[in-house]
Tab-separated table of C-alpha atoms in Angstrom:
chain	number	residue	atom	x	y	z
A	1	MET	CA	-163.095	-19.355	-9.177
A	2	THR	CA	-165.521	-17.639	-6.824
A	3	VAL	CA	-165.482	-13.881	-7.258
A	4	ARG	CA	-164.591	-12.137	-4.012
A	5	THR	CA	-164.362	-8.351	-3.708
A	6	ARG	CA	-163.671	-6.200	-0.696
A	7	TYR	CA	-164.082	-2.712	0.667
A	8	ALA	CA	-161.400	-1.887	3.217
A	9	PRO	CA	-161.864	1.582	4.686
A	10	SER	CA	-159.618	3.251	7.205
A	11	PRO	CA	-161.524	4.387	10.340
A	12	THR	CA	-159.984	7.843	10.094
A	13	GLY	CA	-163.282	9.382	9.002
A	14	TYR	CA	-166.902	8.665	8.265
A	15	LEU	CA	-168.472	7.077	5.195
A	16	HIS	CA	-167.799	9.456	2.322
A	17	ILE	CA	-169.749	9.427	-0.927
A	18	GLY	CA	-166.568	8.369	-2.738
A	19	GLY	CA	-166.057	5.438	-0.411
A	20	ALA	CA	-169.722	4.505	-0.606
A	21	ARG	CA	-169.518	4.435	-4.408
A	22	THR	CA	-166.429	2.210	-4.275
A	23	ALA	CA	-168.176	-0.164	-1.880
A	24	LEU	CA	-171.303	-0.157	-4.057
A	25	PHE	CA	-169.371	-1.006	-7.234
A	26	SER	CA	-167.504	-3.774	-5.409
A	27	TYR	CA	-170.770	-5.153	-4.044
A	28	LEU	CA	-172.552	-5.001	-7.409
A	29	PHE	CA	-169.698	-6.745	-9.236
A	30	ALA	CA	-169.531	-9.532	-6.649
A	31	LYS	CA	-173.276	-10.126	-6.627
A	32	LYS	CA	-173.588	-9.917	-10.412
A	33	ASN	CA	-171.036	-12.726	-10.620
A	34	GLY	CA	-172.463	-14.867	-7.826
A	35	GLY	CA	-169.619	-13.966	-5.473
A	36	GLN	CA	-169.015	-12.507	-2.022
A	37	PHE	CA	-168.409	-8.972	-0.828
A	38	ILE	CA	-166.022	-8.581	2.125
A	39	LEU	CA	-165.751	-5.631	4.500
A	40	ARG	CA	-162.579	-5.268	6.551
A	41	ILE	CA	-161.076	-2.406	8.500
A	42	GLU	CA	-157.621	-0.995	7.687
A	43	ASP	CA	-156.893	0.490	11.109
A	44	THR	CA	-153.084	0.535	11.177
A	45	ASP	CA	-152.941	4.354	11.041
A	46	THR	CA	-153.620	4.452	14.778
A	47	GLU	CA	-152.762	8.145	15.248
A	48	ARG	CA	-155.557	9.222	12.911
A	49	ASN	CA	-158.207	6.633	13.800
A	50	ILE	CA	-161.496	8.062	15.048
A	51	GLU	CA	-163.370	6.098	17.676
A	52	GLY	CA	-166.621	4.735	16.279
A	53	ALA	CA	-165.796	5.626	12.664
A	54	ASP	CA	-165.588	1.971	11.644
A	55	LEU	CA	-169.045	1.218	13.035
A	56	GLU	CA	-170.439	4.367	11.422
A	57	GLN	CA	-169.100	3.245	8.046
A	58	MET	CA	-170.559	-0.242	8.403
A	59	ASN	CA	-173.925	1.135	9.522
A	60	GLY	CA	-173.941	3.523	6.564
A	61	LEU	CA	-173.353	0.717	4.097
A	62	GLU	CA	-176.057	-1.420	5.682
A	63	TRP	CA	-178.467	1.533	5.470
A	64	LEU	CA	-177.724	1.679	1.747
A	65	GLY	CA	-178.377	-2.050	1.441
A	66	VAL	CA	-174.735	-2.838	0.681
A	67	ILE	CA	-174.498	-5.828	3.005
A	68	ALA	CA	-171.165	-7.589	3.493
A	69	ASP	CA	-170.969	-11.369	3.492
A	70	GLU	CA	-167.998	-11.227	5.887
A	71	SER	CA	-167.002	-8.376	8.206
A	72	THR	CA	-165.781	-7.460	11.674
A	73	GLU	CA	-169.363	-7.588	12.914
A	74	LYS	CA	-170.576	-10.615	10.979
A	75	GLY	CA	-167.387	-12.651	11.169
A	76	GLY	CA	-166.444	-15.246	8.583
A	77	PRO	CA	-163.907	-17.921	7.664
A	78	HIS	CA	-161.019	-15.441	7.385
A	79	GLU	CA	-161.234	-13.726	10.749
A	80	PRO	CA	-160.133	-11.360	12.062
A	81	TYR	CA	-161.209	-8.622	9.647
A	82	ARG	CA	-159.395	-5.810	11.428
A	83	CYS	CA	-155.738	-5.182	10.537
A	84	MET	CA	-154.512	-4.454	14.044
A	85	GLN	CA	-155.772	-7.892	15.061
A	86	ARG	CA	-153.751	-9.493	12.264
A	87	LEU	CA	-150.278	-8.238	13.247
A	88	ASP	CA	-148.930	-11.764	13.675
A	89	PHE	CA	-149.619	-12.479	10.008
A	90	TYR	CA	-147.712	-9.421	8.859
A	91	THR	CA	-144.805	-10.079	11.214
A	92	ASP	CA	-144.417	-13.644	9.994
A	93	TYR	CA	-144.399	-12.635	6.337
A	94	ALA	CA	-142.021	-9.724	6.947
A	95	ASN	CA	-139.590	-11.999	8.798
A	96	ARG	CA	-139.772	-14.468	5.935
A	97	LEU	CA	-138.903	-11.789	3.403
A	98	VAL	CA	-135.954	-10.635	5.500
A	99	ALA	CA	-134.718	-14.217	5.824
A	100	GLU	CA	-134.968	-14.661	2.052
A	101	GLY	CA	-133.092	-11.422	1.369
A	102	LYS	CA	-136.150	-9.815	-0.226
A	103	ALA	CA	-136.482	-7.262	2.561
A	104	TYR	CA	-134.079	-5.713	5.036
A	105	TYR	CA	-133.824	-3.709	8.240
A	106	SER	CA	-133.371	-0.053	7.373
A	107	TYR	CA	-131.818	2.311	9.904
A	108	ALA	CA	-132.117	5.495	7.843
A	109	ASN	CA	-133.451	8.313	10.017
A	110	GLN	CA	-135.710	11.179	9.035
A	111	ALA	CA	-132.892	13.690	8.623
A	112	GLU	CA	-131.011	11.397	6.240
A	113	LEU	CA	-134.149	10.681	4.247
A	114	GLU	CA	-134.917	14.383	3.921
A	115	GLN	CA	-131.364	15.201	2.846
A	116	GLU	CA	-131.455	12.520	0.173
A	117	ARG	CA	-134.795	13.804	-1.040
A	118	GLU	CA	-133.533	17.399	-1.323
A	119	GLU	CA	-130.425	16.307	-3.233
A	120	GLN	CA	-132.521	14.306	-5.705
A	121	LEU	CA	-134.903	17.205	-6.267
A	122	ALA	CA	-131.927	19.527	-6.804
A	123	ARG	CA	-130.731	17.172	-9.552
A	124	GLY	CA	-134.180	17.160	-11.135
A	125	GLU	CA	-134.841	13.565	-10.114
A	126	ALA	CA	-138.071	12.106	-8.773
A	127	PRO	CA	-137.412	11.460	-5.069
A	128	LYS	CA	-137.138	7.853	-3.944
A	129	PHE	CA	-135.146	5.955	-1.359
A	130	SER	CA	-131.875	4.783	-2.929
A	131	GLY	CA	-131.467	1.756	-0.677
A	132	TRP	CA	-128.088	2.942	0.580
A	133	ASP	CA	-128.465	0.967	3.826
A	134	ARG	CA	-129.579	-2.260	2.159
A	135	HIS	CA	-126.258	-3.986	2.902
A	136	LEU	CA	-124.992	-2.636	6.227
A	137	SER	CA	-122.080	-4.286	8.004
A	138	GLU	CA	-122.466	-5.656	11.518
A	139	GLU	CA	-120.358	-2.751	12.772
A	140	GLN	CA	-122.655	-0.186	11.140
A	141	ILE	CA	-125.743	-1.908	12.516
A	142	THR	CA	-124.231	-1.969	16.009
A	143	ALA	CA	-123.340	1.715	15.743
A	144	TYR	CA	-126.851	2.669	14.661
A	145	GLN	CA	-128.365	0.625	17.463
A	146	ALA	CA	-126.053	2.324	19.931
A	147	GLU	CA	-127.498	5.647	18.733
A	148	GLY	CA	-130.917	4.326	19.702
A	149	ARG	CA	-132.171	3.932	16.143
A	150	VAL	CA	-135.030	1.469	15.730
A	151	PRO	CA	-135.156	0.034	12.209
A	152	SER	CA	-138.061	-0.212	9.858
A	153	ILE	CA	-138.279	-3.032	7.329
A	154	ARG	CA	-138.027	-2.111	3.657
A	155	LEU	CA	-138.800	-4.233	0.634
A	156	ALA	CA	-135.832	-4.663	-1.663
A	157	VAL	CA	-137.466	-3.622	-4.917
A	158	PRO	CA	-136.017	-5.469	-7.946
A	159	GLN	CA	-134.449	-3.207	-10.538
A	160	ASP	CA	-135.051	-3.096	-14.284
A	161	GLN	CA	-138.454	-4.747	-14.120
A	162	THR	CA	-141.689	-3.771	-15.846
A	163	LEU	CA	-144.587	-4.006	-13.439
A	164	ALA	CA	-147.639	-4.517	-15.606
A	165	PHE	CA	-151.302	-5.242	-15.009
A	166	SER	CA	-154.490	-5.179	-17.050
A	167	ASP	CA	-157.062	-2.869	-15.552
A	168	TYR	CA	-160.782	-3.333	-16.272
A	169	VAL	CA	-161.180	0.429	-16.691
A	170	ARG	CA	-157.729	1.758	-17.634
A	171	GLY	CA	-156.613	-1.081	-19.884
A	172	ASP	CA	-152.963	-2.147	-19.866
A	173	VAL	CA	-150.891	-0.233	-17.308
A	174	GLU	CA	-147.131	-0.439	-16.830
A	175	PHE	CA	-144.646	0.917	-14.277
A	176	ASP	CA	-140.851	0.846	-14.236
A	177	SER	CA	-139.576	-0.680	-10.990
A	178	ASN	CA	-136.562	1.642	-11.137
A	179	GLY	CA	-138.840	4.566	-10.291
A	180	ILE	CA	-140.129	3.095	-7.041
A	181	GLY	CA	-137.254	2.777	-4.601
A	182	ASP	CA	-137.134	0.468	-1.594
A	183	PHE	CA	-140.220	1.257	0.487
A	184	ILE	CA	-141.140	0.572	4.087
A	185	ILE	CA	-143.374	-2.434	4.709
A	186	VAL	CA	-143.132	-2.490	8.525
A	187	ARG	CA	-142.745	0.628	10.637
A	188	PRO	CA	-140.258	0.808	13.525
A	189	ASP	CA	-143.100	0.156	16.001
A	190	GLY	CA	-144.044	-3.075	14.224
A	191	ARG	CA	-147.143	-1.804	12.419
A	192	PRO	CA	-147.377	-2.735	8.745
A	193	THR	CA	-147.777	-0.116	6.067
A	194	TYR	CA	-150.892	-0.151	3.938
A	195	ASN	CA	-149.201	-1.474	0.803
A	196	PHE	CA	-147.850	-4.464	2.726
A	197	ALA	CA	-150.873	-5.377	4.822
A	198	VAL	CA	-153.379	-5.039	2.009
A	199	VAL	CA	-151.525	-7.530	-0.204
A	200	ILE	CA	-151.348	-10.124	2.552
A	201	ASP	CA	-154.980	-9.675	3.529
A	202	ASP	CA	-156.184	-9.831	-0.072
A	203	ALA	CA	-154.237	-13.047	-0.616
A	204	LEU	CA	-155.275	-14.758	2.620
A	205	MET	CA	-158.907	-13.760	2.118
A	206	ASN	CA	-158.908	-14.981	-1.505
A	207	ILE	CA	-159.824	-11.586	-2.930
A	208	THR	CA	-160.077	-11.967	-6.696
A	209	HIS	CA	-160.959	-8.425	-7.770
A	210	VAL	CA	-159.990	-5.076	-6.261
A	211	ILE	CA	-162.245	-2.182	-7.270
A	212	ARG	CA	-161.103	1.218	-6.017
A	213	GLY	CA	-160.624	4.863	-6.953
A	214	GLU	CA	-158.084	5.817	-9.586
A	215	GLU	CA	-156.016	7.665	-6.956
A	216	HIS	CA	-154.861	4.201	-5.861
A	217	ILE	CA	-153.185	3.427	-9.195
A	218	SER	CA	-149.888	4.708	-7.786
A	219	ASN	CA	-150.139	2.113	-5.001
A	220	THR	CA	-150.515	-0.755	-7.440
A	221	PRO	CA	-146.847	-1.189	-8.476
A	222	ARG	CA	-145.760	-1.393	-4.836
A	223	GLN	CA	-148.457	-3.958	-4.149
A	224	LEU	CA	-147.350	-5.951	-7.194
A	225	CYS	CA	-143.786	-5.914	-5.817
A	226	VAL	CA	-145.003	-7.250	-2.459
A	227	ALA	CA	-147.136	-9.938	-4.104
A	228	GLN	CA	-144.230	-11.013	-6.276
A	229	ALA	CA	-141.850	-11.183	-3.298
A	230	LEU	CA	-144.329	-13.287	-1.320
A	231	GLY	CA	-145.238	-15.529	-4.250
A	232	PHE	CA	-148.883	-14.402	-4.274
A	233	GLU	CA	-151.021	-14.071	-7.363
A	234	ALA	CA	-152.207	-10.479	-7.549
A	235	PRO	CA	-155.956	-9.855	-7.845
A	236	LYS	CA	-157.530	-8.242	-10.893
A	237	PHE	CA	-157.820	-4.450	-10.659
A	238	ALA	CA	-160.418	-1.893	-11.652
A	239	HIS	CA	-159.612	1.746	-10.918
A	240	ILE	CA	-162.801	3.800	-11.163
A	241	PRO	CA	-162.847	7.509	-12.097
A	242	LEU	CA	-162.571	10.465	-9.778
A	243	ILE	CA	-165.625	12.394	-8.622
A	244	LEU	CA	-165.456	16.101	-9.475
A	245	ASN	CA	-167.314	18.998	-7.877
A	246	HIS	CA	-169.444	21.560	-9.728
A	247	GLU	CA	-166.317	23.469	-10.771
A	248	GLY	CA	-164.748	20.423	-12.371
A	249	LYS	CA	-162.160	20.024	-9.631
A	250	LYS	CA	-161.365	16.883	-7.664
A	251	MET	CA	-163.764	16.804	-4.760
A	252	SER	CA	-162.127	17.583	-1.439
A	253	LYS	CA	-163.605	16.531	1.879
A	254	ARG	CA	-163.160	20.161	2.939
A	255	ASP	CA	-165.384	21.362	0.092
A	256	GLU	CA	-168.452	22.696	1.897
A	257	SER	CA	-170.386	23.358	-1.306
A	258	ILE	CA	-171.343	19.673	-1.430
A	259	VAL	CA	-172.748	17.475	1.316
A	260	GLN	CA	-170.182	14.683	1.332
A	261	PHE	CA	-170.966	12.071	3.961
A	262	ILE	CA	-173.667	9.416	3.842
A	263	SER	CA	-174.748	10.119	7.419
A	264	GLN	CA	-175.415	13.745	6.448
A	265	TYR	CA	-177.702	12.669	3.624
A	266	ARG	CA	-179.503	10.342	5.994
A	267	ASP	CA	-179.917	13.204	8.472
A	268	LEU	CA	-181.320	15.457	5.755
A	269	GLY	CA	-183.940	12.894	4.835
A	270	TYR	CA	-182.555	11.266	1.722
A	271	LEU	CA	-183.783	7.765	0.985
A	272	PRO	CA	-181.156	5.030	0.676
A	273	GLU	CA	-182.495	3.852	-2.672
A	274	ALA	CA	-182.023	7.377	-4.070
A	275	ILE	CA	-178.414	7.545	-2.864
A	276	VAL	CA	-177.658	4.086	-4.282
A	277	ASN	CA	-179.245	4.936	-7.632
A	278	PHE	CA	-177.326	8.216	-7.829
A	279	LEU	CA	-173.960	6.767	-6.798
A	280	ALA	CA	-174.256	3.944	-9.321
A	281	LEU	CA	-174.472	6.483	-12.130
A	282	LEU	CA	-171.323	8.309	-10.997
A	283	GLY	CA	-168.902	6.857	-13.501
A	284	TRP	CA	-171.035	3.936	-14.696
A	285	SER	CA	-173.798	3.933	-17.263
A	286	PRO	CA	-176.197	1.235	-18.417
A	287	GLU	CA	-177.312	0.758	-21.981
A	288	GLY	CA	-180.234	2.956	-22.959
A	289	GLU	CA	-181.557	6.176	-21.453
A	290	GLU	CA	-183.177	4.858	-18.264
A	291	GLU	CA	-181.818	6.383	-15.032
A	292	ILE	CA	-184.021	4.922	-12.312
A	293	PHE	CA	-182.845	1.564	-10.971
A	294	SER	CA	-183.367	-0.424	-7.803
A	295	LEU	CA	-180.415	-2.126	-6.128
A	296	GLU	CA	-181.619	-5.447	-7.548
A	297	GLU	CA	-181.814	-4.015	-11.062
A	298	LEU	CA	-178.354	-2.492	-10.702
A	299	THR	CA	-177.002	-5.880	-9.657
A	300	ASP	CA	-178.379	-7.454	-12.822
A	301	LEU	CA	-177.077	-4.691	-15.086
A	302	PHE	CA	-173.702	-3.807	-13.594
A	303	SER	CA	-170.483	-4.489	-15.476
A	304	LEU	CA	-167.010	-3.025	-15.170
A	305	GLU	CA	-166.848	-2.706	-18.945
A	306	ARG	CA	-169.352	0.167	-18.769
A	307	VAL	CA	-167.394	2.100	-16.129
A	308	SER	CA	-166.075	5.306	-17.672
A	309	LYS	CA	-162.440	6.385	-17.733
A	310	SER	CA	-163.543	10.015	-17.497
A	311	PRO	CA	-164.197	11.716	-14.157
A	312	ALA	CA	-167.773	11.850	-12.908
A	313	THR	CA	-169.341	15.172	-11.889
A	314	PHE	CA	-171.337	15.278	-8.683
A	315	ASP	CA	-174.644	16.863	-9.703
A	316	THR	CA	-176.467	17.981	-6.559
A	317	ALA	CA	-179.550	19.037	-8.510
A	318	LYS	CA	-179.838	15.586	-10.052
A	319	LEU	CA	-179.525	13.942	-6.644
A	320	LYS	CA	-182.326	16.142	-5.296
A	321	TRP	CA	-184.479	15.284	-8.300
A	322	MET	CA	-183.811	11.594	-7.784
A	323	ASN	CA	-184.614	11.758	-4.077
A	324	ASN	CA	-187.831	13.615	-4.856
A	325	TYR	CA	-188.735	10.832	-7.285
A	326	TYR	CA	-188.291	8.176	-4.614
A	327	ILE	CA	-190.131	10.224	-1.985
A	328	LYS	CA	-193.112	10.543	-4.332
A	329	LYS	CA	-192.916	6.838	-5.144
A	330	SER	CA	-192.882	5.800	-1.469
A	331	SER	CA	-195.968	5.169	0.632
A	332	LEU	CA	-197.357	8.090	2.617
A	333	GLU	CA	-197.017	6.020	5.785
A	334	ARG	CA	-193.284	5.549	5.239
A	335	ILE	CA	-192.633	9.220	4.499
A	336	THR	CA	-194.739	10.246	7.498
A	337	ASP	CA	-192.744	8.013	9.829
A	338	LEU	CA	-189.537	9.522	8.461
A	339	ALA	CA	-190.882	13.077	8.730
A	340	ILE	CA	-192.122	12.882	12.317
A	341	PRO	CA	-188.630	13.045	13.932
A	342	TYR	CA	-187.904	16.326	12.119
A	343	LEU	CA	-191.137	17.858	13.386
A	344	GLU	CA	-190.388	16.594	16.891
A	345	LYS	CA	-186.851	17.989	16.869
A	346	ALA	CA	-188.171	21.361	15.693
A	347	GLY	CA	-190.607	21.396	18.601
A	348	LYS	CA	-193.636	21.358	16.313
A	349	ILE	CA	-195.201	18.186	17.707
A	350	SER	CA	-195.028	16.066	20.829
A	351	SER	CA	-192.849	12.986	21.078
A	352	THR	CA	-195.964	10.988	21.971
A	353	LEU	CA	-198.829	11.064	19.503
A	354	ASP	CA	-202.327	9.704	19.905
A	355	PRO	CA	-204.076	8.142	16.873
A	356	GLU	CA	-205.866	11.374	15.938
A	357	GLN	CA	-202.655	13.380	16.047
A	358	LYS	CA	-200.871	10.786	13.942
A	359	LYS	CA	-203.712	10.891	11.434
A	360	TRP	CA	-203.476	14.694	11.266
A	361	ILE	CA	-199.708	14.601	10.719
A	362	THR	CA	-200.098	11.965	8.013
A	363	ARG	CA	-202.479	14.257	6.154
A	364	LEU	CA	-200.063	17.145	6.677
A	365	VAL	CA	-197.140	15.206	5.217
A	366	GLY	CA	-199.378	14.129	2.354
A	367	LEU	CA	-199.813	17.784	1.415
A	368	TYR	CA	-196.078	18.132	0.809
A	369	GLN	CA	-194.943	14.650	-0.231
A	370	GLU	CA	-194.822	15.602	-3.911
A	371	GLN	CA	-192.803	18.714	-3.108
A	372	MET	CA	-189.994	17.465	-0.890
A	373	ASP	CA	-186.458	16.957	-2.176
A	374	GLU	CA	-185.353	16.188	1.369
A	375	ILE	CA	-187.699	14.962	4.079
A	376	SER	CA	-186.210	17.477	6.509
A	377	GLN	CA	-187.922	20.173	4.415
A	378	ILE	CA	-191.221	19.208	6.045
A	379	VAL	CA	-190.431	21.566	8.939
A	380	GLU	CA	-190.120	24.664	6.779
A	381	LEU	CA	-192.824	23.685	4.309
A	382	SER	CA	-195.453	23.055	6.983
A	383	ASP	CA	-194.621	26.077	9.115
A	384	ILE	CA	-197.976	27.763	8.400
A	385	PHE	CA	-199.721	25.030	10.397
A	386	PHE	CA	-197.739	25.684	13.572
A	387	ARG	CA	-197.008	29.416	13.817
A	388	GLN	CA	-199.229	31.806	15.713
A	389	ASP	CA	-198.999	34.792	13.383
A	390	VAL	CA	-199.091	34.887	9.604
A	391	HIS	CA	-196.362	36.833	7.836
A	392	TYR	CA	-197.352	37.849	4.318
A	393	SER	CA	-194.878	37.454	1.478
A	394	SER	CA	-194.405	40.357	-0.928
A	395	GLU	CA	-196.532	38.507	-3.481
A	396	ALA	CA	-199.270	37.996	-0.901
A	397	GLU	CA	-199.167	41.700	0.023
A	398	GLN	CA	-199.736	42.608	-3.627
A	399	VAL	CA	-202.770	40.327	-3.815
A	400	LEU	CA	-204.187	41.598	-0.538
A	401	ALA	CA	-203.847	45.233	-1.653
A	402	GLU	CA	-206.590	44.813	-4.257
A	403	GLU	CA	-209.926	46.539	-3.518
A	404	SER	CA	-212.002	43.371	-3.827
A	405	VAL	CA	-210.085	41.480	-1.134
A	406	LEU	CA	-211.750	42.901	1.965
A	407	THR	CA	-215.193	42.111	0.533
A	408	VAL	CA	-214.171	38.521	-0.263
A	409	ILE	CA	-212.527	37.860	3.113
A	410	SER	CA	-215.389	39.425	5.098
A	411	SER	CA	-217.893	37.232	3.286
A	412	TYR	CA	-215.740	34.111	3.651
A	413	VAL	CA	-215.111	34.516	7.381
A	414	ALA	CA	-218.854	34.853	7.935
A	415	GLU	CA	-219.404	31.608	6.028
A	416	VAL	CA	-216.794	29.767	8.120
A	417	GLN	CA	-218.208	31.066	11.403
A	418	ALA	CA	-221.629	29.829	10.433
A	419	GLN	CA	-220.463	26.226	10.109
A	420	ASP	CA	-220.644	23.705	12.939
A	421	ASP	CA	-217.843	21.642	11.416
A	422	LEU	CA	-215.720	21.618	8.303
A	423	ASP	CA	-215.314	18.934	5.674
A	424	ALA	CA	-214.293	18.994	2.014
A	425	ALA	CA	-217.853	19.435	0.738
A	426	THR	CA	-218.516	22.277	3.184
A	427	VAL	CA	-215.349	24.129	2.208
A	428	LYS	CA	-216.279	23.968	-1.450
A	429	SER	CA	-219.861	25.067	-0.776
A	430	MET	CA	-218.577	28.072	1.197
A	431	PHE	CA	-216.556	29.255	-1.804
A	432	LYS	CA	-219.648	28.944	-3.998
A	433	ALA	CA	-221.669	30.951	-1.485
A	434	VAL	CA	-219.047	33.727	-1.386
A	435	GLN	CA	-218.899	33.793	-5.177
A	436	LYS	CA	-222.667	34.174	-5.339
A	437	GLU	CA	-222.694	36.914	-2.689
A	438	THR	CA	-219.746	38.995	-3.937
A	439	GLY	CA	-219.623	38.191	-7.633
A	440	PHE	CA	-215.919	37.430	-7.459
A	441	LYS	CA	-214.564	34.119	-8.696
A	442	GLY	CA	-211.376	32.331	-9.739
A	443	LYS	CA	-208.159	33.989	-8.557
A	444	GLN	CA	-210.047	36.951	-7.108
A	445	LEU	CA	-211.838	34.496	-4.828
A	446	PHE	CA	-209.319	31.787	-3.966
A	447	MET	CA	-206.056	33.747	-3.951
A	448	PRO	CA	-207.038	36.200	-1.179
A	449	VAL	CA	-208.206	33.377	1.096
A	450	ARG	CA	-204.952	31.478	0.580
A	451	ALA	CA	-202.870	34.616	1.114
A	452	VAL	CA	-204.639	35.495	4.371
A	453	ILE	CA	-204.523	32.049	5.984
A	454	SER	CA	-201.023	31.076	4.794
A	455	GLY	CA	-199.184	34.292	3.919
A	456	GLU	CA	-198.379	32.895	0.463
A	457	THR	CA	-200.001	32.998	-2.968
A	458	HIS	CA	-199.064	29.434	-3.847
A	459	GLY	CA	-199.136	26.225	-1.870
A	460	PRO	CA	-200.731	22.826	-1.441
A	461	ASP	CA	-204.401	22.032	-2.033
A	462	LEU	CA	-206.402	24.900	-0.525
A	463	THR	CA	-209.330	22.794	0.662
A	464	GLU	CA	-207.046	20.370	2.516
A	465	THR	CA	-205.059	23.298	3.939
A	466	ILE	CA	-208.237	24.814	5.400
A	467	LEU	CA	-209.328	21.467	6.840
A	468	LEU	CA	-205.954	20.808	8.464
A	469	LEU	CA	-205.778	24.285	9.975
A	470	GLY	CA	-209.252	23.794	11.400
A	471	LYS	CA	-212.152	26.172	11.866
A	472	ASP	CA	-210.793	28.099	14.857
A	473	ILE	CA	-207.428	28.972	13.302
A	474	VAL	CA	-208.949	29.815	9.920
A	475	VAL	CA	-211.487	32.153	11.554
A	476	LYS	CA	-208.786	33.781	13.694
A	477	ARG	CA	-206.569	34.521	10.690
A	478	LEU	CA	-209.392	35.746	8.483
A	479	GLN	CA	-210.933	37.931	11.185
A	480	SER	CA	-207.575	39.414	12.134
A	481	PHE	CA	-207.110	40.523	8.547
A	482	VAL	CA	-210.609	42.024	8.400
A	483	ASP	CA	-210.091	43.910	11.667
A	484	LYS	CA	-206.771	45.383	10.500
A	485	ARG	CA	-208.016	46.392	7.052
A	486	SER	CA	-211.479	47.681	7.949
């Protein structure tokens, strides 16, 4: 048996971190077992579909390296991979079930359904459709049609059955069929419901394992009923744990305390390998203490047996740490190419760069590569190299208030002005000359210079900062300080 998994998102929104994790786990399990990973689009909820959301989800997965073997874009032997293009399949199977007496046309309207629901709740019962119109007479059907009612198709759920399955994560799970009620499999407009379409598609596409969030457990008994009615063998299931926010609550897409969509992380300058590494550890753990894994290493290590039953907490600080690790590990050229668009968008640099400008920006990014949690931070971090005026922080003001500062800065600006050009050796020799002239050294020497030219008391390598600013800007900032304080 060839292992085949699938990720089947609805195009009602963009690629969420929860969906990305589900797709990643499905991909890893398939590849670990020499199988295929399928991507199809569940687009039957036409009222809520967002144009372009399906393509955005596919692009997001490809950016992460989670590449489908079959999809709407790639094609494959089980085309089409979009539900609304497979309506004929669903219609044929629904008609077959009706003909076999396993499903029926239901004329119950919304008012009747709501009344039944209220009566059941009043009796303390869990609401479900009783199936009161399962066996209508021809006269009743004619009367309903005369009213203009358009029927849906409901599955006739067998009574007194135990619907059981063995879950890779949850173990043995059982449901009582008496608690389900006859449910709609085809809407009045001919569109299939999710629990009907997904069973047919999984069967026709030879899906062997379904890996999804634990919120789908409640769908499983209905899908088992459909599979049983159609004579299909149900796939194996693995329901992975919920993702909780910092407060220990189920993460909501409306929770603005956490960035939730893959495209947002990409826009902020997260690296795909960091996102993949982080998502893999949300509810799954390898043996040992190691936490840094490439996609290839994850594929070798992944197993459903090590997926936790307990919810996973989304740790933003850990994700930032992990992204910082991968930024530091990456080549300077790669990080520079990723940083340039942020500087362009902020109006810091031109959209066309000559070789010298590109070299300067590469050195600039190199100053901050070790520091960045998100590549977008390059704009704020490097601001001192682009602004006209220096604004001193409170810490810098304290340093610059010391009596020795004016002497140090006056001596240093004279040294800089005396140079034809600046290089690393020259910068270091200038500090030695100022030390010899003024007698100040260490923090009393270096801290004032940094504070005057950058406005801060801490920052990247001071020599490289001076070289990147260039002689003219350094002199301007130093002299402006001297003029104001003299």
